């Protein structure tokens, strides 16, 4: 079963704008990860944030984690058409033995 | 990070038949994970495959329907048996990047299965 929810379900923006999506989860976690999926292909790992971290940056990506609220956000700055994809959060729970629980995903469309 | 070769990339199968999906990893890994992604949905874990032992299946998935082999530390197969149109999905394998936790996961490119 899915760990939590993501919002929005879909996001349409123009190139150059920022895209923000949120993820909520239910159980204690070791870390939370964000993945990108283009057109139903394989997933690409974007960034991982550990449970003792609050914010992390990687290039145009910024991830925050609030363990008290069991929520995370992914910000993509200065979006490009190539950022068009589905974005999933996934939690690595404390007792999961490496199993990931995925959120429902946010479909992002960036128009030129 | 690990590189995974997953085959086939897509297939169209008749109901009642079986399809075997293969994943080859370029490094030795202890655990491999198999996921299903139904149309328009998120990923759901099917099972965890450890070399030298029986796969561990998640609730709602059974070995008779999704038998898994793990003959060595770089290879695994998932078979979708006695297929019905409800099995039409993308199937993905995954391993922990770097071979240990805390480093994210690498996914195969997926197998898009259509059952007619």
PDB file of C-alpha atoms in Angstrom:
ATOM      1  CA  UNK A   1       0.000   0.000   0.000  1.00  0.00           C
ATOM      2  CA  UNK A   2       1.133   3.543  -0.583  1.00  0.00           C
ATOM      3  CA  UNK A   3       2.844   5.330   2.271  1.00  0.00           C
ATOM      4  CA  UNK A   4       1.217   8.678   1.717  1.00  0.00           C
ATOM      5  CA  UNK A   5      -0.036  11.297  -0.591  1.00  0.00           C
ATOM      6  CA  UNK A   6       1.412  13.881  -2.887  1.00  0.00           C
ATOM      7  CA  UNK A   7      -0.049  17.146  -3.963  1.00  0.00           C
ATOM      8  CA  UNK A   8      -0.779  18.530  -6.329  1.00  0.00           C
ATOM      9  CA  UNK A   9      -1.656  15.565  -8.543  1.00  0.00           C
ATOM     10  CA  UNK A  10      -0.809  17.664 -11.571  1.00  0.00           C
ATOM     11  CA  UNK A  11       1.065  20.893 -12.125  1.00  0.00           C
ATOM     12  CA  UNK A  12       1.361  22.946 -15.297  1.00  0.00           C
ATOM     13  CA  UNK A  13       3.887  25.768 -15.449  1.00  0.00           C
ATOM     14  CA  UNK A  14       5.917  27.738 -17.941  1.00  0.00           C
ATOM     15  CA  UNK A  15       9.636  27.534 -18.465  1.00  0.00           C
ATOM     16  CA  UNK A  16      11.535  29.613 -15.952  1.00  0.00           C
ATOM     17  CA  UNK A  17       8.934  29.256 -13.232  1.00  0.00           C
ATOM     18  CA  UNK A  18       9.437  27.255 -10.047  1.00  0.00           C
ATOM     19  CA  UNK A  19       7.582  24.018  -9.385  1.00  0.00           C
ATOM     20  CA  UNK A  20       6.743  22.900  -5.853  1.00  0.00           C
ATOM     21  CA  UNK A  21       5.227  19.587  -4.871  1.00  0.00           C
ATOM     22  CA  UNK A  22       4.501  18.125  -1.463  1.00  0.00           C
ATOM     23  CA  UNK A  23       4.546  14.663   0.013  1.00  0.00           C
ATOM     24  CA  UNK A  24       3.075  13.335   3.241  1.00  0.00           C
ATOM     25  CA  UNK A  25       3.827  10.002   4.847  1.00  0.00           C
ATOM     26  CA  UNK A  26       2.599   7.977   7.794  1.00  0.00           C
ATOM     27  CA  UNK A  27       5.371   6.046   9.543  1.00  0.00           C
ATOM     28  CA  UNK A  28       8.830   6.658  10.980  1.00  0.00           C
ATOM     29  CA  UNK A  29      11.444   6.784   8.270  1.00  0.00           C
ATOM     30  CA  UNK A  30      15.176   6.395   7.745  1.00  0.00           C
ATOM     31  CA  UNK A  31      15.090   8.674   4.738  1.00  0.00           C
ATOM     32  CA  UNK A  32      12.834  10.101   2.081  1.00  0.00           C
ATOM     33  CA  UNK A  33      13.699  10.071  -1.603  1.00  0.00           C
ATOM     34  CA  UNK A  34      12.427  11.785  -4.718  1.00  0.00           C
ATOM     35  CA  UNK A  35      12.321  10.153  -8.133  1.00  0.00           C
ATOM     36  CA  UNK A  36      11.468  11.293 -11.630  1.00  0.00           C
ATOM     37  CA  UNK A  37       9.743   9.171 -14.263  1.00  0.00           C
ATOM     38  CA  UNK A  38       9.540  10.191 -17.885  1.00  0.00           C
ATOM     39  CA  UNK A  39       6.624   8.830 -19.940  1.00  0.00           C
ATOM     40  CA  UNK A  40       6.187   5.590 -18.012  1.00  0.00           C
ATOM     41  CA  UNK A  41       9.808   4.578 -18.231  1.00  0.00           C
ATOM     42  CA  UNK A  42      12.191   3.671 -15.421  1.00  0.00           C
ATOM     43  CA  UNK A  43      12.605   5.877 -12.387  1.00  0.00           C
ATOM     44  CA  UNK A  44      15.574   8.151 -11.903  1.00  0.00           C
ATOM     45  CA  UNK A  45      16.753   8.906  -8.392  1.00  0.00           C
ATOM     46  CA  UNK A  46      16.902  12.663  -7.797  1.00  0.00           C
ATOM     47  CA  UNK A  47      17.736  13.281  -4.180  1.00  0.00           C
ATOM     48  CA  UNK A  48      17.679  11.616  -0.760  1.00  0.00           C
ATOM     49  CA  UNK A  49      17.169  13.362   2.553  1.00  0.00           C
ATOM     50  CA  UNK A  50      17.830  11.587   5.825  1.00  0.00           C
ATOM     51  CA  UNK A  51      15.487  11.750   8.789  1.00  0.00           C
ATOM     52  CA  UNK A  52      17.935  13.948  10.730  1.00  0.00           C
ATOM     53  CA  UNK A  53      18.215  16.477   7.899  1.00  0.00           C
ATOM     54  CA  UNK A  54      15.825  19.344   7.330  1.00  0.00           C
ATOM     55  CA  UNK A  55      16.888  20.682   3.955  1.00  0.00           C
ATOM     56  CA  UNK A  56      19.021  19.540   1.066  1.00  0.00           C
ATOM     57  CA  UNK A  57      20.030  21.007  -2.275  1.00  0.00           C
ATOM     58  CA  UNK A  58      21.161  19.442  -5.507  1.00  0.00           C
ATOM     59  CA  UNK A  59      21.531  21.723  -8.509  1.00  0.00           C
ATOM     60  CA  UNK A  60      18.078  23.216  -9.197  1.00  0.00           C
ATOM     61  CA  UNK A  61      16.443  20.912  -6.656  1.00  0.00           C
ATOM     62  CA  UNK A  62      15.651  21.806  -3.075  1.00  0.00           C
ATOM     63  CA  UNK A  63      14.105  19.300  -0.692  1.00  0.00           C
ATOM     64  CA  UNK A  64      12.780  19.940   2.782  1.00  0.00           C
ATOM     65  CA  UNK A  65      11.746  17.431   5.402  1.00  0.00           C
ATOM     66  CA  UNK A  66       9.581  18.018   8.467  1.00  0.00           C
ATOM     67  CA  UNK A  67       9.483  14.824  10.482  1.00  0.00           C
ATOM     68  CA  UNK A  68       7.136  16.333  13.069  1.00  0.00           C
ATOM     69  CA  UNK A  69       4.540  16.845  10.336  1.00  0.00           C
ATOM     70  CA  UNK A  70       5.630  13.786   8.370  1.00  0.00           C
ATOM     71  CA  UNK A  71       5.909  15.837   5.227  1.00  0.00           C
ATOM     72  CA  UNK A  72       8.407  16.803   2.557  1.00  0.00           C
ATOM     73  CA  UNK A  73       8.521  19.213  -0.334  1.00  0.00           C
ATOM     74  CA  UNK A  74      10.436  19.260  -3.600  1.00  0.00           C
ATOM     75  CA  UNK A  75      11.174  22.558  -5.292  1.00  0.00           C
ATOM     76  CA  UNK A  76      12.469  22.704  -8.838  1.00  0.00           C
ATOM     77  CA  UNK A  77      13.747  26.163  -9.651  1.00  0.00           C
ATOM     78  CA  UNK A  78      13.885  27.749 -13.101  1.00  0.00           C
ATOM     79  CA  UNK A  79      11.959  24.888 -14.725  1.00  0.00           C
ATOM     80  CA  UNK A  80      12.808  23.667 -18.207  1.00  0.00           C
ATOM     81  CA  UNK A  81      10.719  21.781 -20.743  1.00  0.00           C
ATOM     82  CA  UNK A  82      12.944  18.765 -20.045  1.00  0.00           C
ATOM     83  CA  UNK A  83      11.642  18.735 -16.452  1.00  0.00           C
ATOM     84  CA  UNK A  84       8.284  17.518 -17.773  1.00  0.00           C
ATOM     85  CA  UNK A  85       7.763  14.202 -15.975  1.00  0.00           C
ATOM     86  CA  UNK A  86       6.044  12.524 -13.068  1.00  0.00           C
ATOM     87  CA  UNK A  87       7.689  13.014  -9.687  1.00  0.00           C
ATOM     88  CA  UNK A  88       7.349  10.508  -6.859  1.00  0.00           C
ATOM     89  CA  UNK A  89       8.378  10.649  -3.249  1.00  0.00           C
ATOM     90  CA  UNK A  90       9.346   7.383  -1.609  1.00  0.00           C
ATOM     91  CA  UNK A  91      10.040   6.584   2.010  1.00  0.00           C
ATOM     92  CA  UNK A  92      12.525   4.103   3.372  1.00  0.00           C
ATOM     93  CA  UNK A  93      10.825   3.209   6.629  1.00  0.00           C
ATOM     94  CA  UNK A  94      12.673   2.378   9.793  1.00  0.00           C
ATOM     95  CA  UNK A  95      11.696  -1.294   9.742  1.00  0.00           C
ATOM     96  CA  UNK A  96      11.304  -1.780   5.999  1.00  0.00           C
ATOM     97  CA  UNK A  97      14.507  -3.674   5.232  1.00  0.00           C
ATOM     98  CA  UNK A  98      15.059  -1.581   2.154  1.00  0.00           C
ATOM     99  CA  UNK A  99      11.510  -1.599   0.809  1.00  0.00           C
ATOM    100  CA  UNK A 100      10.327   1.713  -0.586  1.00  0.00           C
ATOM    101  CA  UNK A 101       6.805   3.036  -0.155  1.00  0.00           C
ATOM    102  CA  UNK A 102       5.853   5.420  -2.947  1.00  0.00           C
ATOM    103  CA  UNK A 103       3.524   8.373  -2.972  1.00  0.00           C
ATOM    104  CA  UNK A 104       0.893   8.815  -5.652  1.00  0.00           C
ATOM    105  CA  UNK A 105       3.062  11.140  -7.724  1.00  0.00           C
ATOM    106  CA  UNK A 106       2.794  14.620  -9.197  1.00  0.00           C
ATOM    107  CA  UNK A 107       2.609  15.021 -12.963  1.00  0.00           C
ATOM    108  CA  UNK A 108       4.505  18.160 -13.987  1.00  0.00           C
ATOM    109  CA  UNK A 109       4.191  19.747 -17.421  1.00  0.00           C
ATOM    110  CA  UNK A 110       6.554  22.573 -18.302  1.00  0.00           C
ATOM    111  CA  UNK A 111       5.603  24.481 -21.420  1.00  0.00           C
ATOM    112  CA  UNK A 112       8.115  26.529 -23.428  1.00  0.00           C
TER     113      UNK A 112
ATOM    114  CA  UNK B   1      25.771   3.586  -8.863  1.00  0.00           C
ATOM    115  CA  UNK B   2      24.607   0.267 -10.286  1.00  0.00           C
ATOM    116  CA  UNK B   3      23.407  -0.109 -13.866  1.00  0.00           C
ATOM    117  CA  UNK B   4      20.471  -2.412 -14.573  1.00  0.00           C
ATOM    118  CA  UNK B   5      19.580  -3.961 -17.895  1.00  0.00           C
ATOM    119  CA  UNK B   6      15.906  -4.984 -17.967  1.00  0.00           C
ATOM    120  CA  UNK B   7      14.310  -7.042 -20.725  1.00  0.00           C
ATOM    121  CA  UNK B   8      11.966  -7.000 -22.523  1.00  0.00           C
ATOM    122  CA  UNK B   9      11.138  -3.298 -22.641  1.00  0.00           C
ATOM    123  CA  UNK B  10       7.600  -4.055 -23.721  1.00  0.00           C
ATOM    124  CA  UNK B  11       5.421  -6.949 -24.782  1.00  0.00           C
ATOM    125  CA  UNK B  12       1.867  -7.692 -25.825  1.00  0.00           C
ATOM    126  CA  UNK B  13       0.690 -11.078 -24.580  1.00  0.00           C
ATOM    127  CA  UNK B  14      -2.372 -13.235 -24.884  1.00  0.00           C
ATOM    128  CA  UNK B  15      -4.391 -13.915 -21.765  1.00  0.00           C
ATOM    129  CA  UNK B  16      -3.559 -17.200 -20.105  1.00  0.00           C
ATOM    130  CA  UNK B  17       0.084 -17.114 -21.122  1.00  0.00           C
ATOM    131  CA  UNK B  18       3.161 -16.232 -19.042  1.00  0.00           C
ATOM    132  CA  UNK B  19       5.930 -13.686 -19.474  1.00  0.00           C
ATOM    133  CA  UNK B  20       9.345 -13.738 -17.854  1.00  0.00           C
ATOM    134  CA  UNK B  21      11.105 -10.442 -17.218  1.00  0.00           C
ATOM    135  CA  UNK B  22      14.849 -10.343 -16.687  1.00  0.00           C
ATOM    136  CA  UNK B  23      17.048  -7.911 -14.797  1.00  0.00           C
ATOM    137  CA  UNK B  24      20.830  -7.981 -15.011  1.00  0.00           C
ATOM    138  CA  UNK B  25      22.874  -5.775 -12.675  1.00  0.00           C
ATOM    139  CA  UNK B  26      26.454  -4.761 -13.403  1.00  0.00           C
ATOM    140  CA  UNK B  27      27.514  -5.383  -9.799  1.00  0.00           C
ATOM    141  CA  UNK B  28      26.739  -7.849  -7.048  1.00  0.00           C
ATOM    142  CA  UNK B  29      23.802  -6.883  -4.865  1.00  0.00           C
ATOM    143  CA  UNK B  30      22.224  -8.681  -1.943  1.00  0.00           C
ATOM    144  CA  UNK B  31      18.616  -7.694  -2.498  1.00  0.00           C
ATOM    145  CA  UNK B  32      16.647  -7.000  -5.648  1.00  0.00           C
ATOM    146  CA  UNK B  33      13.161  -5.559  -5.582  1.00  0.00           C
ATOM    147  CA  UNK B  34      10.321  -6.028  -8.043  1.00  0.00           C
ATOM    148  CA  UNK B  35       7.589  -3.397  -8.439  1.00  0.00           C
ATOM    149  CA  UNK B  36       4.376  -3.098 -10.394  1.00  0.00           C
ATOM    150  CA  UNK B  37       2.994   0.174 -11.708  1.00  0.00           C
ATOM    151  CA  UNK B  38      -0.573  -0.078 -12.919  1.00  0.00           C
ATOM    152  CA  UNK B  39      -1.741   2.444 -15.533  1.00  0.00           C
ATOM    153  CA  UNK B  40      -1.764   5.960 -14.116  1.00  0.00           C
ATOM    154  CA  UNK B  41      -0.793   4.706 -10.671  1.00  0.00           C
ATOM    155  CA  UNK B  42       2.219   4.746  -8.408  1.00  0.00           C
ATOM    156  CA  UNK B  43       4.614   1.876  -7.759  1.00  0.00           C
ATOM    157  CA  UNK B  44       3.703  -1.063  -5.551  1.00  0.00           C
ATOM    158  CA  UNK B  45       6.278  -3.506  -4.268  1.00  0.00           C
ATOM    159  CA  UNK B  46       5.657  -7.076  -5.388  1.00  0.00           C
ATOM    160  CA  UNK B  47       8.499  -8.898  -3.675  1.00  0.00           C
ATOM    161  CA  UNK B  48      12.066  -8.797  -2.453  1.00  0.00           C
ATOM    162  CA  UNK B  49      14.469 -11.292  -3.992  1.00  0.00           C
ATOM    163  CA  UNK B  50      17.494 -12.471  -2.025  1.00  0.00           C
ATOM    164  CA  UNK B  51      20.082 -14.746  -3.546  1.00  0.00           C
ATOM    165  CA  UNK B  52      19.953 -18.221  -2.093  1.00  0.00           C
ATOM    166  CA  UNK B  53      16.550 -17.957  -0.458  1.00  0.00           C
ATOM    167  CA  UNK B  54      12.902 -17.749  -1.359  1.00  0.00           C
ATOM    168  CA  UNK B  55      11.586 -14.353  -2.361  1.00  0.00           C
ATOM    169  CA  UNK B  56       9.526 -12.452   0.173  1.00  0.00           C
ATOM    170  CA  UNK B  57       6.148 -11.368  -1.200  1.00  0.00           C
ATOM    171  CA  UNK B  58       4.080  -8.384  -0.154  1.00  0.00           C
ATOM    172  CA  UNK B  59       0.446  -8.607   0.798  1.00  0.00           C
ATOM    173  CA  UNK B  60      -1.694  -9.255  -2.250  1.00  0.00           C
ATOM    174  CA  UNK B  61       1.055 -10.960  -4.273  1.00  0.00           C
ATOM    175  CA  UNK B  62       1.670 -14.702  -4.340  1.00  0.00           C
ATOM    176  CA  UNK B  63       4.439 -16.909  -5.627  1.00  0.00           C
ATOM    177  CA  UNK B  64       2.184 -18.926  -7.921  1.00  0.00           C
ATOM    178  CA  UNK B  65       1.241 -15.781  -9.813  1.00  0.00           C
ATOM    179  CA  UNK B  66       4.634 -14.030  -9.696  1.00  0.00           C
ATOM    180  CA  UNK B  67       7.393 -16.610  -9.351  1.00  0.00           C
ATOM    181  CA  UNK B  68      10.837 -15.082  -8.923  1.00  0.00           C
ATOM    182  CA  UNK B  69      14.252 -16.548  -9.495  1.00  0.00           C
ATOM    183  CA  UNK B  70      17.522 -15.228  -8.093  1.00  0.00           C
ATOM    184  CA  UNK B  71      20.253 -17.600  -9.246  1.00  0.00           C
ATOM    185  CA  UNK B  72      23.167 -15.291  -8.414  1.00  0.00           C
ATOM    186  CA  UNK B  73      23.995 -11.850  -7.045  1.00  0.00           C
ATOM    187  CA  UNK B  74      23.662 -10.032 -10.388  1.00  0.00           C
ATOM    188  CA  UNK B  75      20.536 -11.508 -11.949  1.00  0.00           C
ATOM    189  CA  UNK B  76      16.842 -12.027 -11.257  1.00  0.00           C
ATOM    190  CA  UNK B  77      13.701 -12.883 -13.161  1.00  0.00           C
ATOM    191  CA  UNK B  78      10.041 -12.200 -12.479  1.00  0.00           C
ATOM    192  CA  UNK B  79       7.405 -14.279 -14.238  1.00  0.00           C
ATOM    193  CA  UNK B  80       3.843 -13.048 -14.622  1.00  0.00           C
ATOM    194  CA  UNK B  81       1.823 -16.248 -14.883  1.00  0.00           C
ATOM    195  CA  UNK B  82      -1.567 -17.042 -16.363  1.00  0.00           C
ATOM    196  CA  UNK B  83      -1.991 -13.438 -17.397  1.00  0.00           C
ATOM    197  CA  UNK B  84      -5.239 -11.524 -17.564  1.00  0.00           C
ATOM    198  CA  UNK B  85      -5.875  -7.969 -18.799  1.00  0.00           C
ATOM    199  CA  UNK B  86      -5.662  -6.803 -15.161  1.00  0.00           C
ATOM    200  CA  UNK B  87      -1.949  -7.665 -15.248  1.00  0.00           C
ATOM    201  CA  UNK B  88      -1.330  -4.958 -17.840  1.00  0.00           C
ATOM    202  CA  UNK B  89       1.211  -2.750 -16.067  1.00  0.00           C
ATOM    203  CA  UNK B  90       4.783  -1.584 -16.044  1.00  0.00           C
ATOM    204  CA  UNK B  91       7.029  -3.931 -14.101  1.00  0.00           C
ATOM    205  CA  UNK B  92      10.302  -2.614 -12.689  1.00  0.00           C
ATOM    206  CA  UNK B  93      13.231  -4.107 -10.854  1.00  0.00           C
ATOM    207  CA  UNK B  94      15.364  -2.126  -8.445  1.00  0.00           C
ATOM    208  CA  UNK B  95      18.526  -2.389  -6.363  1.00  0.00           C
ATOM    209  CA  UNK B  96      20.071  -0.224  -3.709  1.00  0.00           C
ATOM    210  CA  UNK B  97      22.614   2.111  -5.252  1.00  0.00           C
ATOM    211  CA  UNK B  98      26.053   1.581  -3.822  1.00  0.00           C
ATOM    212  CA  UNK B  99      24.898  -1.723  -2.383  1.00  0.00           C
ATOM    213  CA  UNK B 100      23.806  -0.248   0.916  1.00  0.00           C
ATOM    214  CA  UNK B 101      21.061   1.826   2.422  1.00  0.00           C
ATOM    215  CA  UNK B 102      21.012   5.594   2.459  1.00  0.00           C
ATOM    216  CA  UNK B 103      22.097   6.016  -1.134  1.00  0.00           C
ATOM    217  CA  UNK B 104      18.862   5.754  -3.068  1.00  0.00           C
ATOM    218  CA  UNK B 105      17.855   3.050  -5.475  1.00  0.00           C
ATOM    219  CA  UNK B 106      18.549   2.333  -9.113  1.00  0.00           C
ATOM    220  CA  UNK B 107      15.680   1.158 -11.283  1.00  0.00           C
ATOM    221  CA  UNK B 108      15.566  -0.793 -14.485  1.00  0.00           C
ATOM    222  CA  UNK B 109      13.975   0.893 -17.484  1.00  0.00           C
ATOM    223  CA  UNK B 110      10.777  -1.066 -16.960  1.00  0.00           C
ATOM    224  CA  UNK B 111       8.766  -3.636 -18.892  1.00  0.00           C
ATOM    225  CA  UNK B 112       5.477  -2.346 -20.279  1.00  0.00           C
ATOM    226  CA  UNK B 113       3.144  -5.344 -20.428  1.00  0.00           C
ATOM    227  CA  UNK B 114      -0.164  -5.324 -22.265  1.00  0.00           C
ATOM    228  CA  UNK B 115      -2.400  -8.375 -21.946  1.00  0.00           C
ATOM    229  CA  UNK B 116      -5.068  -8.818 -24.603  1.00  0.00           C
TER     230      UNK B 116
END
